[in-house]
Structures are given as C-alpha cells and as structure tokens.
PDB file of C-alpha atoms and ligand atoms in Angstrom:
ATOM      1  CA  MET A   1      -0.014  -0.039   0.008  1.00  0.00           C
ATOM      2  CA  THR A   2       2.828   2.444   0.686  1.00  0.00           C
ATOM      3  CA  SER A   3       6.200   3.383  -0.741  1.00  0.00           C
ATOM      4  CA  ALA A   4       9.049   5.124   1.076  1.00  0.00           C
ATOM      5  CA  THR A   5       8.602   6.144   4.636  1.00  0.00           C
ATOM      6  CA  ASN A   6       9.952   8.636   7.087  1.00  0.00           C
ATOM      7  CA  HIS A   7       8.030   9.348  10.366  1.00  0.00           C
ATOM      8  CA  VAL A   8       4.858   9.691   8.360  1.00  0.00           C
ATOM      9  CA  GLY A   9       2.123   7.403   9.521  1.00  0.00           C
ATOM     10  CA  VAL A  10      -0.596   5.466   7.738  1.00  0.00           C
ATOM     11  CA  SER A  11      -2.119   2.566   9.805  1.00  0.00           C
ATOM     12  CA  ALA A  12      -4.724   0.089   8.745  1.00  0.00           C
ATOM     13  CA  LEU A  13      -7.332  -1.072  11.279  1.00  0.00           C
ATOM     14  CA  SER A  14      -9.486  -4.133  10.723  1.00  0.00           C
ATOM     15  CA  HIS A  15     -12.798  -2.566  11.645  1.00  0.00           C
ATOM     16  CA  PRO A  16     -15.438  -4.585   9.816  1.00  0.00           C
ATOM     17  CA  ALA A  17     -18.404  -2.225   9.246  1.00  0.00           C
ATOM     18  CA  TRP A  18     -19.729   1.375   9.685  1.00  0.00           C
ATOM     19  CA  ASP A  19     -21.845   0.433  12.702  1.00  0.00           C
ATOM     20  CA  ALA A  20     -19.799  -2.485  14.148  1.00  0.00           C
ATOM     21  CA  GLU A  21     -18.867  -2.262  17.899  1.00  0.00           C
ATOM     22  CA  PRO A  22     -15.062  -1.936  17.830  1.00  0.00           C
ATOM     23  CA  SER A  23     -12.919  -3.659  20.496  1.00  0.00           C
ATOM     24  CA  ALA A  24     -11.230  -1.519  23.201  1.00  0.00           C
ATOM     25  CA  ASP A  25      -7.894  -2.085  21.524  1.00  0.00           C
ATOM     26  CA  LEU A  26      -9.156  -0.865  18.173  1.00  0.00           C
ATOM     27  CA  ARG A  27     -10.690   2.197  19.769  1.00  0.00           C
ATOM     28  CA  ARG A  28      -7.371   2.983  21.575  1.00  0.00           C
ATOM     29  CA  ASP A  29      -5.358   2.534  18.437  1.00  0.00           C
ATOM     30  CA  ALA A  30      -7.702   4.703  16.347  1.00  0.00           C
ATOM     31  CA  LEU A  31      -7.694   7.569  18.869  1.00  0.00           C
ATOM     32  CA  ALA A  32      -3.925   7.500  19.497  1.00  0.00           C
ATOM     33  CA  GLY A  33      -3.118   7.160  15.816  1.00  0.00           C
ATOM     34  CA  LEU A  34      -5.315  10.042  14.789  1.00  0.00           C
ATOM     35  CA  GLU A  35      -4.056  12.406  17.532  1.00  0.00           C
ATOM     36  CA  ARG A  36      -0.450  11.443  16.649  1.00  0.00           C
ATOM     37  CA  GLY A  37      -1.204  12.610  13.098  1.00  0.00           C
ATOM     38  CA  GLU A  38      -1.637   9.327  11.319  1.00  0.00           C
ATOM     39  CA  VAL A  39      -4.064   8.486   8.530  1.00  0.00           C
ATOM     40  CA  ILE A  40      -6.192   5.684   9.806  1.00  0.00           C
ATOM     41  CA  VAL A  41      -7.317   3.337   7.018  1.00  0.00           C
ATOM     42  CA  LEU A  42     -10.308   1.038   7.299  1.00  0.00           C
ATOM     43  CA  PRO A  43      -9.832  -1.285   4.368  1.00  0.00           C
ATOM     44  CA  LYS A  44     -12.989  -3.235   4.913  1.00  0.00           C
ATOM     45  CA  ILE A  45     -15.388  -0.369   5.045  1.00  0.00           C
ATOM     46  CA  GLY A  46     -16.993   0.475   1.767  1.00  0.00           C
ATOM     47  CA  PHE A  47     -20.078   2.485   0.982  1.00  0.00           C
ATOM     48  CA  THR A  48     -22.919   0.778  -0.850  1.00  0.00           C
ATOM     49  CA  VAL A  49     -24.024   2.888  -3.822  1.00  0.00           C
ATOM     50  CA  LEU A  50     -27.505   2.154  -5.131  1.00  0.00           C
ATOM     51  CA  PRO A  51     -28.076   1.642  -8.889  1.00  0.00           C
ATOM     52  CA  VAL A  52     -30.134   4.929  -9.123  1.00  0.00           C
ATOM     53  CA  GLU A  53     -27.302   6.729  -7.483  1.00  0.00           C
ATOM     54  CA  LEU A  54     -24.676   5.118  -9.761  1.00  0.00           C
ATOM     55  CA  ASP A  55     -26.562   6.602 -12.765  1.00  0.00           C
ATOM     56  CA  LEU A  56     -25.621  10.064 -11.485  1.00  0.00           C
ATOM     57  CA  PHE A  57     -21.864   9.260 -11.186  1.00  0.00           C
ATOM     58  CA  SER A  58     -20.513  11.744 -13.738  1.00  0.00           C
ATOM     59  CA  PRO A  59     -18.411  14.950 -13.455  1.00  0.00           C
ATOM     60  CA  ARG A  60     -21.244  16.699 -15.404  1.00  0.00           C
ATOM     61  CA  ILE A  61     -23.329  16.974 -12.168  1.00  0.00           C
ATOM     62  CA  VAL A  62     -20.938  19.596 -10.803  1.00  0.00           C
ATOM     63  CA  GLY A  63     -20.477  21.665 -13.946  1.00  0.00           C
ATOM     64  CA  SER A  64     -17.248  23.594 -13.478  1.00  0.00           C
ATOM     65  CA  LEU A  65     -17.100  22.964  -9.760  1.00  0.00           C
ATOM     66  CA  LYS A  66     -15.262  20.069  -8.083  1.00  0.00           C
ATOM     67  CA  ASN A  67     -17.608  18.990  -5.267  1.00  0.00           C
ATOM     68  CA  VAL A  68     -21.254  18.494  -4.512  1.00  0.00           C
ATOM     69  CA  SER A  69     -21.712  19.815  -1.024  1.00  0.00           C
ATOM     70  CA  PHE A  70     -24.344  18.865   1.517  1.00  0.00           C
ATOM     71  CA  ASP A  71     -25.273  20.233   4.873  1.00  0.00           C
ATOM     72  CA  PRO A  72     -26.579  17.347   7.030  1.00  0.00           C
ATOM     73  CA  ALA A  73     -28.173  19.698   9.556  1.00  0.00           C
ATOM     74  CA  SER A  74     -30.521  21.358   6.965  1.00  0.00           C
ATOM     75  CA  ALA A  75     -30.394  18.601   4.233  1.00  0.00           C
ATOM     76  CA  ARG A  76     -29.529  21.405   1.832  1.00  0.00           C
ATOM     77  CA  ILE A  77     -27.446  20.371  -1.215  1.00  0.00           C
ATOM     78  CA  GLY A  78     -25.262  22.705  -3.326  1.00  0.00           C
ATOM     79  CA  GLY A  79     -22.689  22.736  -6.115  1.00  0.00           C
ATOM     80  CA  THR A  80     -24.697  20.593  -8.488  1.00  0.00           C
ATOM     81  CA  SER A  81     -26.742  21.227 -11.512  1.00  0.00           C
ATOM     82  CA  ALA A  82     -28.840  18.070 -10.915  1.00  0.00           C
ATOM     83  CA  ALA A  83     -32.569  18.911 -10.466  1.00  0.00           C
ATOM     84  CA  GLY A  84     -35.820  17.130  -9.497  1.00  0.00           C
ATOM     85  CA  ASP A  85     -35.539  13.415  -8.831  1.00  0.00           C
ATOM     86  CA  ASP A  86     -31.786  13.392  -9.476  1.00  0.00           C
ATOM     87  CA  ARG A  87     -31.204  16.095  -6.961  1.00  0.00           C
ATOM     88  CA  ARG A  88     -33.265  14.224  -4.384  1.00  0.00           C
ATOM     89  CA  THR A  89     -31.367  11.005  -5.127  1.00  0.00           C
ATOM     90  CA  LEU A  90     -28.042  12.780  -4.663  1.00  0.00           C
ATOM     91  CA  SER A  91     -29.246  14.320  -1.382  1.00  0.00           C
ATOM     92  CA  LYS A  92     -30.299  10.953  -0.056  1.00  0.00           C
ATOM     93  CA  MET A  93     -26.973   9.362  -0.884  1.00  0.00           C
ATOM     94  CA  LEU A  94     -25.098  12.156   0.915  1.00  0.00           C
ATOM     95  CA  ALA A  95     -27.382  12.009   3.936  1.00  0.00           C
ATOM     96  CA  ARG A  96     -26.875   8.296   4.144  1.00  0.00           C
ATOM     97  CA  PHE A  97     -23.146   8.604   3.881  1.00  0.00           C
ATOM     98  CA  SER A  98     -23.079  11.475   6.430  1.00  0.00           C
ATOM     99  CA  HIS A  99     -25.111   9.341   8.836  1.00  0.00           C
ATOM    100  CA  GLN A 100     -22.860   6.343   8.528  1.00  0.00           C
ATOM    101  CA  ALA A 101     -19.696   8.467   8.906  1.00  0.00           C
ATOM    102  CA  ALA A 102     -21.101   9.958  12.169  1.00  0.00           C
ATOM    103  CA  ALA A 103     -21.969   6.447  13.417  1.00  0.00           C
ATOM    104  CA  LEU A 104     -18.415   5.319  12.691  1.00  0.00           C
ATOM    105  CA  VAL A 105     -16.859   8.253  14.474  1.00  0.00           C
ATOM    106  CA  ASP A 106     -19.238   7.805  17.438  1.00  0.00           C
ATOM    107  CA  ARG A 107     -18.343   4.065  17.834  1.00  0.00           C
ATOM    108  CA  LEU A 108     -14.663   4.264  16.967  1.00  0.00           C
ATOM    109  CA  LEU A 109     -13.920   7.387  19.024  1.00  0.00           C
ATOM    110  CA  PRO A 110     -16.266   7.352  21.958  1.00  0.00           C
ATOM    111  CA  ALA A 111     -13.849   9.681  23.833  1.00  0.00           C
ATOM    112  CA  TYR A 112     -15.144  12.455  21.596  1.00  0.00           C
ATOM    113  CA  ARG A 113     -18.774  11.642  22.097  1.00  0.00           C
ATOM    114  CA  GLY A 114     -20.834  14.718  22.758  1.00  0.00           C
ATOM    115  CA  ARG A 115     -17.991  17.054  21.703  1.00  0.00           C
ATOM    116  CA  VAL A 116     -17.558  16.359  18.034  1.00  0.00           C
ATOM    117  CA  THR A 117     -19.870  18.241  15.653  1.00  0.00           C
ATOM    118  CA  ARG A 118     -20.724  17.250  12.110  1.00  0.00           C
ATOM    119  CA  GLY A 119     -19.955  19.698   9.336  1.00  0.00           C
ATOM    120  CA  ARG A 120     -20.320  19.531   5.594  1.00  0.00           C
ATOM    121  CA  THR A 121     -20.576  16.394   3.460  1.00  0.00           C
ATOM    122  CA  SER A 122     -19.125  16.280  -0.026  1.00  0.00           C
ATOM    123  CA  PHE A 123     -19.216  14.085  -3.149  1.00  0.00           C
ATOM    124  CA  ARG A 124     -16.261  14.443  -5.498  1.00  0.00           C
ATOM    125  CA  PRO A 125     -17.000  13.122  -8.921  1.00  0.00           C
ATOM    126  CA  VAL A 126     -14.125  14.852 -10.878  1.00  0.00           C
ATOM    127  CA  GLU A 127     -10.839  13.104 -11.710  1.00  0.00           C
ATOM    128  CA  ILE A 128      -8.071  14.901  -9.744  1.00  0.00           C
ATOM    129  CA  ALA A 129      -5.190  14.171 -12.053  1.00  0.00           C
ATOM    130  CA  GLY A 130      -4.842  16.864 -14.720  1.00  0.00           C
ATOM    131  CA  ARG A 131      -7.482  19.137 -13.068  1.00  0.00           C
ATOM    132  CA  LYS A 132      -6.707  22.776 -13.773  1.00  0.00           C
ATOM    133  CA  THR A 133      -6.779  25.128 -10.709  1.00  0.00           C
ATOM    134  CA  SER A 134      -4.871  27.983  -9.197  1.00  0.00           C
ATOM    135  CA  TRP A 135      -1.949  26.922  -6.934  1.00  0.00           C
ATOM    136  CA  ARG A 136      -3.944  27.871  -3.825  1.00  0.00           C
ATOM    137  CA  LYS A 137      -6.793  25.570  -4.751  1.00  0.00           C
ATOM    138  CA  ASP A 138      -4.555  22.909  -6.108  1.00  0.00           C
ATOM    139  CA  ASP A 139      -4.925  19.895  -3.755  1.00  0.00           C
ATOM    140  CA  THR A 140      -2.214  17.892  -5.555  1.00  0.00           C
ATOM    141  CA  ARG A 141       0.182  20.092  -3.574  1.00  0.00           C
ATOM    142  CA  LEU A 142       0.888  19.031   0.008  1.00  0.00           C
ATOM    143  CA  HIS A 143      -0.978  21.100   2.485  1.00  0.00           C
ATOM    144  CA  VAL A 144      -2.848  21.129   5.811  1.00  0.00           C
ATOM    145  CA  ASP A 145      -6.514  22.144   5.695  1.00  0.00           C
ATOM    146  CA  ALA A 146      -7.666  25.635   6.604  1.00  0.00           C
ATOM    147  CA  PHE A 147     -10.986  27.094   5.598  1.00  0.00           C
ATOM    148  CA  PRO A 148     -11.007  30.692   4.247  1.00  0.00           C
ATOM    149  CA  ALA A 149     -14.757  31.445   4.699  1.00  0.00           C
ATOM    150  CA  THR A 150     -15.628  29.329   7.772  1.00  0.00           C
ATOM    151  CA  PRO A 151     -13.029  29.857  10.592  1.00  0.00           C
ATOM    152  CA  VAL A 152     -12.708  26.938  12.963  1.00  0.00           C
ATOM    153  CA  HIS A 153     -11.568  29.014  16.031  1.00  0.00           C
ATOM    154  CA  GLY A 154      -8.893  26.553  16.979  1.00  0.00           C
ATOM    155  CA  ARG A 155     -11.072  23.437  16.607  1.00  0.00           C
ATOM    156  CA  ARG A 156      -9.696  20.285  14.921  1.00  0.00           C
ATOM    157  CA  ILE A 157     -10.756  19.264  11.460  1.00  0.00           C
ATOM    158  CA  LEU A 158     -11.482  15.516  11.437  1.00  0.00           C
ATOM    159  CA  ARG A 159     -12.460  14.044   8.006  1.00  0.00           C
ATOM    160  CA  VAL A 160     -13.772  10.657   6.914  1.00  0.00           C
ATOM    161  CA  PHE A 161     -13.211   9.713   3.277  1.00  0.00           C
ATOM    162  CA  THR A 162     -14.596   6.767   1.315  1.00  0.00           C
ATOM    163  CA  ASN A 163     -13.436   5.821  -2.231  1.00  0.00           C
ATOM    164  CA  VAL A 164     -16.576   4.964  -4.179  1.00  0.00           C
ATOM    165  CA  ASN A 165     -14.879   4.606  -7.593  1.00  0.00           C
ATOM    166  CA  PRO A 166     -17.214   2.219  -9.547  1.00  0.00           C
ATOM    167  CA  GLU A 167     -14.284   0.888 -11.812  1.00  0.00           C
ATOM    168  CA  GLY A 168     -12.243  -0.087  -8.784  1.00  0.00           C
ATOM    169  CA  ARG A 169      -9.615   2.621  -9.199  1.00  0.00           C
ATOM    170  CA  PRO A 170      -7.729   3.751  -6.088  1.00  0.00           C
ATOM    171  CA  ARG A 171      -7.519   7.311  -4.785  1.00  0.00           C
ATOM    172  CA  THR A 172      -3.856   8.193  -4.483  1.00  0.00           C
ATOM    173  CA  TRP A 173      -2.566  10.619  -1.851  1.00  0.00           C
ATOM    174  CA  ARG A 174       0.852  11.885  -0.856  1.00  0.00           C
ATOM    175  CA  VAL A 175       1.222  12.191   2.948  1.00  0.00           C
ATOM    176  CA  GLY A 176       3.890  14.567   4.185  1.00  0.00           C
ATOM    177  CA  GLU A 177       5.911  15.225   7.280  1.00  0.00           C
ATOM    178  CA  PRO A 178       4.418  15.588  10.847  1.00  0.00           C
ATOM    179  CA  PHE A 179       2.892  18.893  12.011  1.00  0.00           C
ATOM    180  CA  ASP A 180       5.669  19.850  14.391  1.00  0.00           C
ATOM    181  CA  ALA A 181       8.172  19.546  11.562  1.00  0.00           C
ATOM    182  CA  ILE A 182       5.900  21.714   9.339  1.00  0.00           C
ATOM    183  CA  ALA A 183       5.535  24.312  12.108  1.00  0.00           C
ATOM    184  CA  GLY A 184       9.280  24.297  12.795  1.00  0.00           C
ATOM    185  CA  ARG A 185       9.972  24.963   9.136  1.00  0.00           C
ATOM    186  CA  PHE A 186       7.333  27.612   8.480  1.00  0.00           C
ATOM    187  CA  GLY A 187       6.223  28.855  11.891  1.00  0.00           C
ATOM    188  CA  SER A 188       8.593  31.856  12.125  1.00  0.00           C
ATOM    189  CA  ALA A 189       7.236  33.206   8.848  1.00  0.00           C
ATOM    190  CA  LEU A 190       3.596  33.152  10.030  1.00  0.00           C
ATOM    191  CA  ARG A 191       2.221  36.517  11.024  1.00  0.00           C
ATOM    192  CA  VAL A 192      -0.464  37.362  13.493  1.00  0.00           C
ATOM    193  CA  PRO A 193      -2.687  39.784  11.664  1.00  0.00           C
ATOM    194  CA  LEU A 194      -3.700  43.213  12.957  1.00  0.00           C
ATOM    195  CA  PRO A 195      -6.689  43.109  15.287  1.00  0.00           C
ATOM    196  CA  GLY A 196      -8.954  45.227  13.029  1.00  0.00           C
ATOM    197  CA  TYR A 197      -8.487  42.956  10.029  1.00  0.00           C
ATOM    198  CA  ALA A 198     -10.727  40.156  11.277  1.00  0.00           C
ATOM    199  CA  SER A 199     -13.630  42.613  11.789  1.00  0.00           C
ATOM    200  CA  VAL A 200     -13.208  43.954   8.225  1.00  0.00           C
ATOM    201  CA  LEU A 201     -13.310  40.408   6.746  1.00  0.00           C
ATOM    202  CA  GLN A 202     -16.487  39.577   8.740  1.00  0.00           C
ATOM    203  CA  TRP A 203     -17.998  42.930   7.887  1.00  0.00           C
ATOM    204  CA  LEU A 204     -17.388  42.314   4.131  1.00  0.00           C
ATOM    205  CA  HIS A 205     -18.822  38.763   4.557  1.00  0.00           C
ATOM    206  CA  VAL A 206     -15.474  37.292   3.371  1.00  0.00           C
ATOM    207  CA  THR A 207     -15.743  35.139   6.543  1.00  0.00           C
ATOM    208  CA  LYS A 208     -18.934  33.822   8.147  1.00  0.00           C
ATOM    209  CA  SER A 209     -17.533  34.369  11.608  1.00  0.00           C
ATOM    210  CA  ARG A 210     -14.479  36.003  13.155  1.00  0.00           C
ATOM    211  CA  ARG A 211     -11.249  34.818  11.601  1.00  0.00           C
ATOM    212  CA  THR A 212      -9.028  34.261  14.683  1.00  0.00           C
ATOM    213  CA  PRO A 213      -5.295  34.693  14.647  1.00  0.00           C
ATOM    214  CA  TYR A 214      -5.149  30.913  14.586  1.00  0.00           C
ATOM    215  CA  ASP A 215      -7.321  30.693  11.491  1.00  0.00           C
ATOM    216  CA  ALA A 216      -5.305  33.370   9.793  1.00  0.00           C
ATOM    217  CA  MET A 217      -2.021  31.558  10.518  1.00  0.00           C
ATOM    218  CA  MET A 218      -3.343  28.239   9.368  1.00  0.00           C
ATOM    219  CA  LEU A 219      -4.335  29.857   6.037  1.00  0.00           C
ATOM    220  CA  GLN A 220      -0.840  31.326   5.720  1.00  0.00           C
ATOM    221  CA  LEU A 221       0.629  27.910   6.406  1.00  0.00           C
ATOM    222  CA  HIS A 222      -1.584  26.243   3.855  1.00  0.00           C
ATOM    223  CA  ASP A 223      -0.474  28.797   1.273  1.00  0.00           C
ATOM    224  CA  ARG A 224       3.207  28.699   2.155  1.00  0.00           C
ATOM    225  CA  MET A 225       3.306  24.966   1.879  1.00  0.00           C
ATOM    226  CA  LYS A 226       1.500  24.900  -1.489  1.00  0.00           C
ATOM    227  CA  ARG A 227       3.565  27.712  -2.958  1.00  0.00           C
ATOM    228  CA  ASP A 228       6.951  26.230  -2.156  1.00  0.00           C
ATOM    229  CA  ASP A 229       7.902  23.939  -5.074  1.00  0.00           C
ATOM    230  CA  GLY A 230      11.142  22.799  -3.475  1.00  0.00           C
ATOM    231  CA  TYR A 231       9.357  21.871  -0.299  1.00  0.00           C
ATOM    232  CA  GLN A 232       6.687  19.972  -2.333  1.00  0.00           C
ATOM    233  CA  GLN A 233       9.405  17.875  -3.914  1.00  0.00           C
ATOM    234  CA  ARG A 234      11.895  17.353  -1.128  1.00  0.00           C
ATOM    235  CA  CYS A 235      10.023  17.115   2.132  1.00  0.00           C
ATOM    236  CA  ALA A 236       9.606  13.629   3.657  1.00  0.00           C
ATOM    237  CA  GLN A 237       6.540  12.020   2.141  1.00  0.00           C
ATOM    238  CA  LEU A 238       5.032   8.838   1.085  1.00  0.00           C
ATOM    239  CA  THR A 239       2.476   7.866  -1.603  1.00  0.00           C
ATOM    240  CA  VAL A 240      -0.573   5.968  -0.507  1.00  0.00           C
ATOM    241  CA  ASP A 241      -3.229   4.229  -2.572  1.00  0.00           C
ATOM    242  CA  PHE A 242      -6.634   4.050  -0.961  1.00  0.00           C
ATOM    243  CA  PRO A 243      -8.428   1.210  -2.752  1.00  0.00           C
ATOM    244  CA  ALA A 244     -11.896   1.550  -4.030  1.00  0.00           C
ATOM    245  CA  ARG A 245     -14.409   0.535  -1.335  1.00  0.00           C
ATOM    246  CA  SER A 246     -12.140   1.596   1.474  1.00  0.00           C
ATOM    247  CA  THR A 247     -12.476   4.332   4.071  1.00  0.00           C
ATOM    248  CA  TRP A 248      -9.834   6.420   5.774  1.00  0.00           C
ATOM    249  CA  MET A 249      -9.807   9.260   8.337  1.00  0.00           C
ATOM    250  CA  ALA A 250      -7.478  11.899   9.545  1.00  0.00           C
ATOM    251  CA  PHE A 251      -7.088  15.218  11.252  1.00  0.00           C
ATOM    252  CA  THR A 252      -6.485  17.088   8.049  1.00  0.00           C
ATOM    253  CA  ASP A 253      -5.515  20.314   9.773  1.00  0.00           C
ATOM    254  CA  GLN A 254      -2.519  18.323  11.072  1.00  0.00           C
ATOM    255  CA  VAL A 255      -1.731  15.689   8.431  1.00  0.00           C
ATOM    256  CA  SER A 256       0.061  17.090   5.415  1.00  0.00           C
ATOM    257  CA  HIS A 257      -1.660  15.631   2.407  1.00  0.00           C
ATOM    258  CA  ALA A 258      -2.085  15.942  -1.353  1.00  0.00           C
ATOM    259  CA  ALA A 259      -4.606  14.155  -3.491  1.00  0.00           C
ATOM    260  CA  MET A 260      -2.827  13.116  -6.674  1.00  0.00           C
ATOM    261  CA  SER A 261      -5.348  11.008  -8.660  1.00  0.00           C
ATOM    262  CA  GLY A 262      -8.698   9.297  -8.323  1.00  0.00           C
ATOM    263  CA  GLN A 263     -12.311   9.954  -9.117  1.00  0.00           C
ATOM    264  CA  TYR A 264     -15.540   9.580  -7.009  1.00  0.00           C
ATOM    265  CA  GLN A 265     -15.121  10.017  -3.330  1.00  0.00           C
ATOM    266  CA  LEU A 266     -17.429  10.812  -0.445  1.00  0.00           C
ATOM    267  CA  GLU A 267     -16.205  12.917   2.514  1.00  0.00           C
ATOM    268  CA  GLN A 268     -17.610  14.063   5.843  1.00  0.00           C
ATOM    269  CA  THR A 269     -16.079  16.825   7.915  1.00  0.00           C
ATOM    270  CA  PHE A 270     -16.227  16.894  11.742  1.00  0.00           C
ATOM    271  CA  LEU A 271     -15.022  19.644  14.111  1.00  0.00           C
ATOM    272  CA  LEU A 272     -13.625  18.946  17.512  1.00  0.00           C
ATOM    273  CA  PRO A 273     -12.625  21.326  20.353  1.00  0.00           C
ATOM    274  CA  VAL A 274      -8.956  21.001  21.351  1.00  0.00           C
ATOM    275  CA  ASP A 275      -9.871  20.267  24.994  1.00  0.00           C
ATOM    276  CA  ALA A 276     -11.782  17.158  23.841  1.00  0.00           C
ATOM    277  CA  MET A 277      -8.482  15.518  22.764  1.00  0.00           C
ATOM    278  CA  GLN A 278      -6.628  12.944  24.871  1.00  0.00           C
ATOM    279  CA  GLU A 279      -3.387  14.786  24.118  1.00  0.00           C
ATOM    280  CA  PRO A 280      -4.307  18.460  23.405  1.00  0.00           C
ATOM    281  CA  ASP A 281      -0.624  19.433  23.160  1.00  0.00           C
ATOM    282  CA  ARG A 282      -0.657  17.715  19.747  1.00  0.00           C
ATOM    283  CA  ALA A 283      -3.235  20.161  18.292  1.00  0.00           C
ATOM    284  CA  PRO A 284      -1.945  22.620  15.660  1.00  0.00           C
ATOM    285  CA  LEU A 285      -3.362  25.387  17.889  1.00  0.00           C
ATOM    286  CA  ARG A 286      -1.178  24.427  20.853  1.00  0.00           C
ATOM    287  CA  ILE A 287       1.881  23.900  18.646  1.00  0.00           C
ATOM    288  CA  LEU A 288       1.505  27.316  17.017  1.00  0.00           C
ATOM    289  CA  GLU A 289       0.747  28.982  20.351  1.00  0.00           C
ATOM    290  CA  LYS A 290       3.993  27.564  21.780  1.00  0.00           C
ATOM    291  CA  ILE A 291       5.951  28.915  18.758  1.00  0.00           C
ATOM    292  CA  LYS A 292       4.324  32.379  19.017  1.00  0.00           C
ATOM    293  CA  ASN A 293       4.289  32.357  22.829  1.00  0.00           C
ATOM    294  CA  ARG A 294       0.765  33.786  22.933  1.00  0.00           C
ATOM    295  CA  ARG A 295      -2.883  32.736  22.704  1.00  0.00           C
ATOM    296  CA  LEU A 296      -4.200  32.540  19.119  1.00  0.00           C
ATOM    297  CA  VAL A 297      -7.997  32.207  19.664  1.00  0.00           C
TER     298      VAL A 297
HETATM  299  O1  AKG B   1     -10.217  14.818  -2.388  1.00  0.00           O
HETATM  300  C1  AKG B   1      -9.333  14.332  -1.737  1.00  0.00           C
HETATM  301  O2  AKG B   1      -8.968  13.177  -1.787  1.00  0.00           O
HETATM  302  C2  AKG B   1      -8.632  15.188  -0.647  1.00  0.00           C
HETATM  303  C3  AKG B   1      -8.552  16.615  -1.053  1.00  0.00           C
HETATM  304  C4  AKG B   1      -8.152  17.498   0.018  1.00  0.00           C
HETATM  305  O3  AKG B   1      -7.039  17.935   0.126  1.00  0.00           O
HETATM  306  C5  AKG B   1      -9.136  17.784   1.084  1.00  0.00           C
HETATM  307  O4  AKG B   1     -10.244  17.483   1.004  1.00  0.00           O
HETATM  308  O5  AKG B   1      -8.690  18.467   2.077  1.00  0.00           O
HETATM  309 FE1  FE2 B   2      -6.941  19.027   2.058  1.00  0.00          FE
END
C-alpha cells in the first residue's frame, strides 16, 4: 500500500463495518493514531451505492465545480446542476453517507462523544489528475487544511473519506511530514494579523464568523506549503493508494496531504474542540501557540 517512509504514518485497522462495535484495543489505536497525526485506513469499510445513485456518477453533475456539497443539519445540497428526482437521489446518498460516517466516529472514538460536531458532507465526482486550478486551490500540492470562509476558531478538522470509484480505481494521496516539523519549518514566517483585520473580513462577509489569529495563521501555512515547489518535492513524504471500497480518516488540519489522482469520493467533515483531545498538546493550535508564545484564539 505504501512506498518510502519517514516518520509519516498510515495505519490500517481491521474494523469490519460502519456500525460495528469496535474492541477496546481498536478504539485505543484509532484515537492514539489520529491524535499522533496518522491517517487511519479502514480497508474493509466501503459504501454501498444504489443503482439509481450510480446513474448520477458523472463529473457533469458539478459543472465547472469540483464537489457537490451537502449540509446534513438542513439537508440542503449545493454545487450541483442536478434537479428534480436526480437532486433528491443525490441528497439521499449524501445524507446516508453522512449518517454512517457519524456512526463510525461515534463508535470508533467514544472519547469524543458529545463534543464532536458534524460539518459538511461532499461528493467528489471529478478526476483529480490533470484538473486545472490555481496553486492555492490545487490539492495535488501538500498542505494542511484551513477554511478561508468558515473559521474553525482553533477546533480540529477531522475528516472521513470513502473511495466509491465504480471501476475499482484507487485514490492516491501523498502524505507529508508531521505537523511539528511543518511548524518548525514555516512557523517563524507566520504573522499574527492586525486586530482590526478580522472585523473587516467579517463585515465584508469574506468570513462567516470572526477569523481568529489561529485561522489566519493556518491559512498562511496552507499557502506557504503549497507555494513552495522545493518543499513539495523534497520534504519527507510517502505515496498511499486508498483502494476502491475503502474508508480512511485523519485530522487534516495536522496531516500534510495531497490528493494526486482518483475519481468519485465521499467525504464528511467533523469539528472537535482541542480540549476534547486525549493529548491536546498535539493540536496545531497548541503547537503554534507555543511557537508564538501567545494565545491565538
Ligand atoms: O479529495 C481528496 O482526496 C482530498 C482533497 C483535500 O485535500 C481535502 O479534501 O482536504
Ligand atoms: Fe486538504
């Protein structure tokens, strides 16, 4: 499954089903692995796509966009040109996936129960390899996740991904060096913005809530990583193939990742407060606060 290796972690766990009851060992390994910054792969967990849903598997449903997005709280779907029955079919598929991903997180990570909140769900029907985008939006470059419009205020970004490629093709990622190495390399260049700037962004509706100094620095880090061609090529990294019908999860604000190729994926985002972690000192918030020697939220 992997080539090369250097401190970067990808671990497979033999969890059998979305709603299976995991053993205590499995739960401990999942929690510790995720917080250490590993990608946890669940090779046996696939998502069952119904025939009516499969009929909609085409990049055409997103037009010039890359994702269909779904809000599980309101059941509102966006980013697709599908209408009528097709739109309802897509919504149902995303709702079902979202529900299963939430059940998985609940069972596998009971330590986070009651603290983790469900964010957006997405369906990604466009082939990644060869997709044309600006460097900032180019997810074939290694990066940590940061959201420009929806600040996380220090919370962790936990994501569950499932490869639903109907032809059995893998999704291929690169996984980069650990967060403390990234922070060590780029941290001194990250700037805490002037206090008034966050208010202006919110007032202009660039952000939906206040962009904290942490959010601003994570965006800078995301950009600095992506923009640095030498870093992209030379930093410690490994290539990972996630097979069709497999699921994987990671704190993508911590794990340096790049999606290199693949088509048709489902994804669910969760947010977790830092104080819900077993080891909060591993959070990007705490690591950046230590480097800057000040609070960032
Ligand atoms: O689509 C993927 O496989 C991952 C892309 C990515 O970088 C992300 O969703 O944060
Ligand atoms: Fe990402």
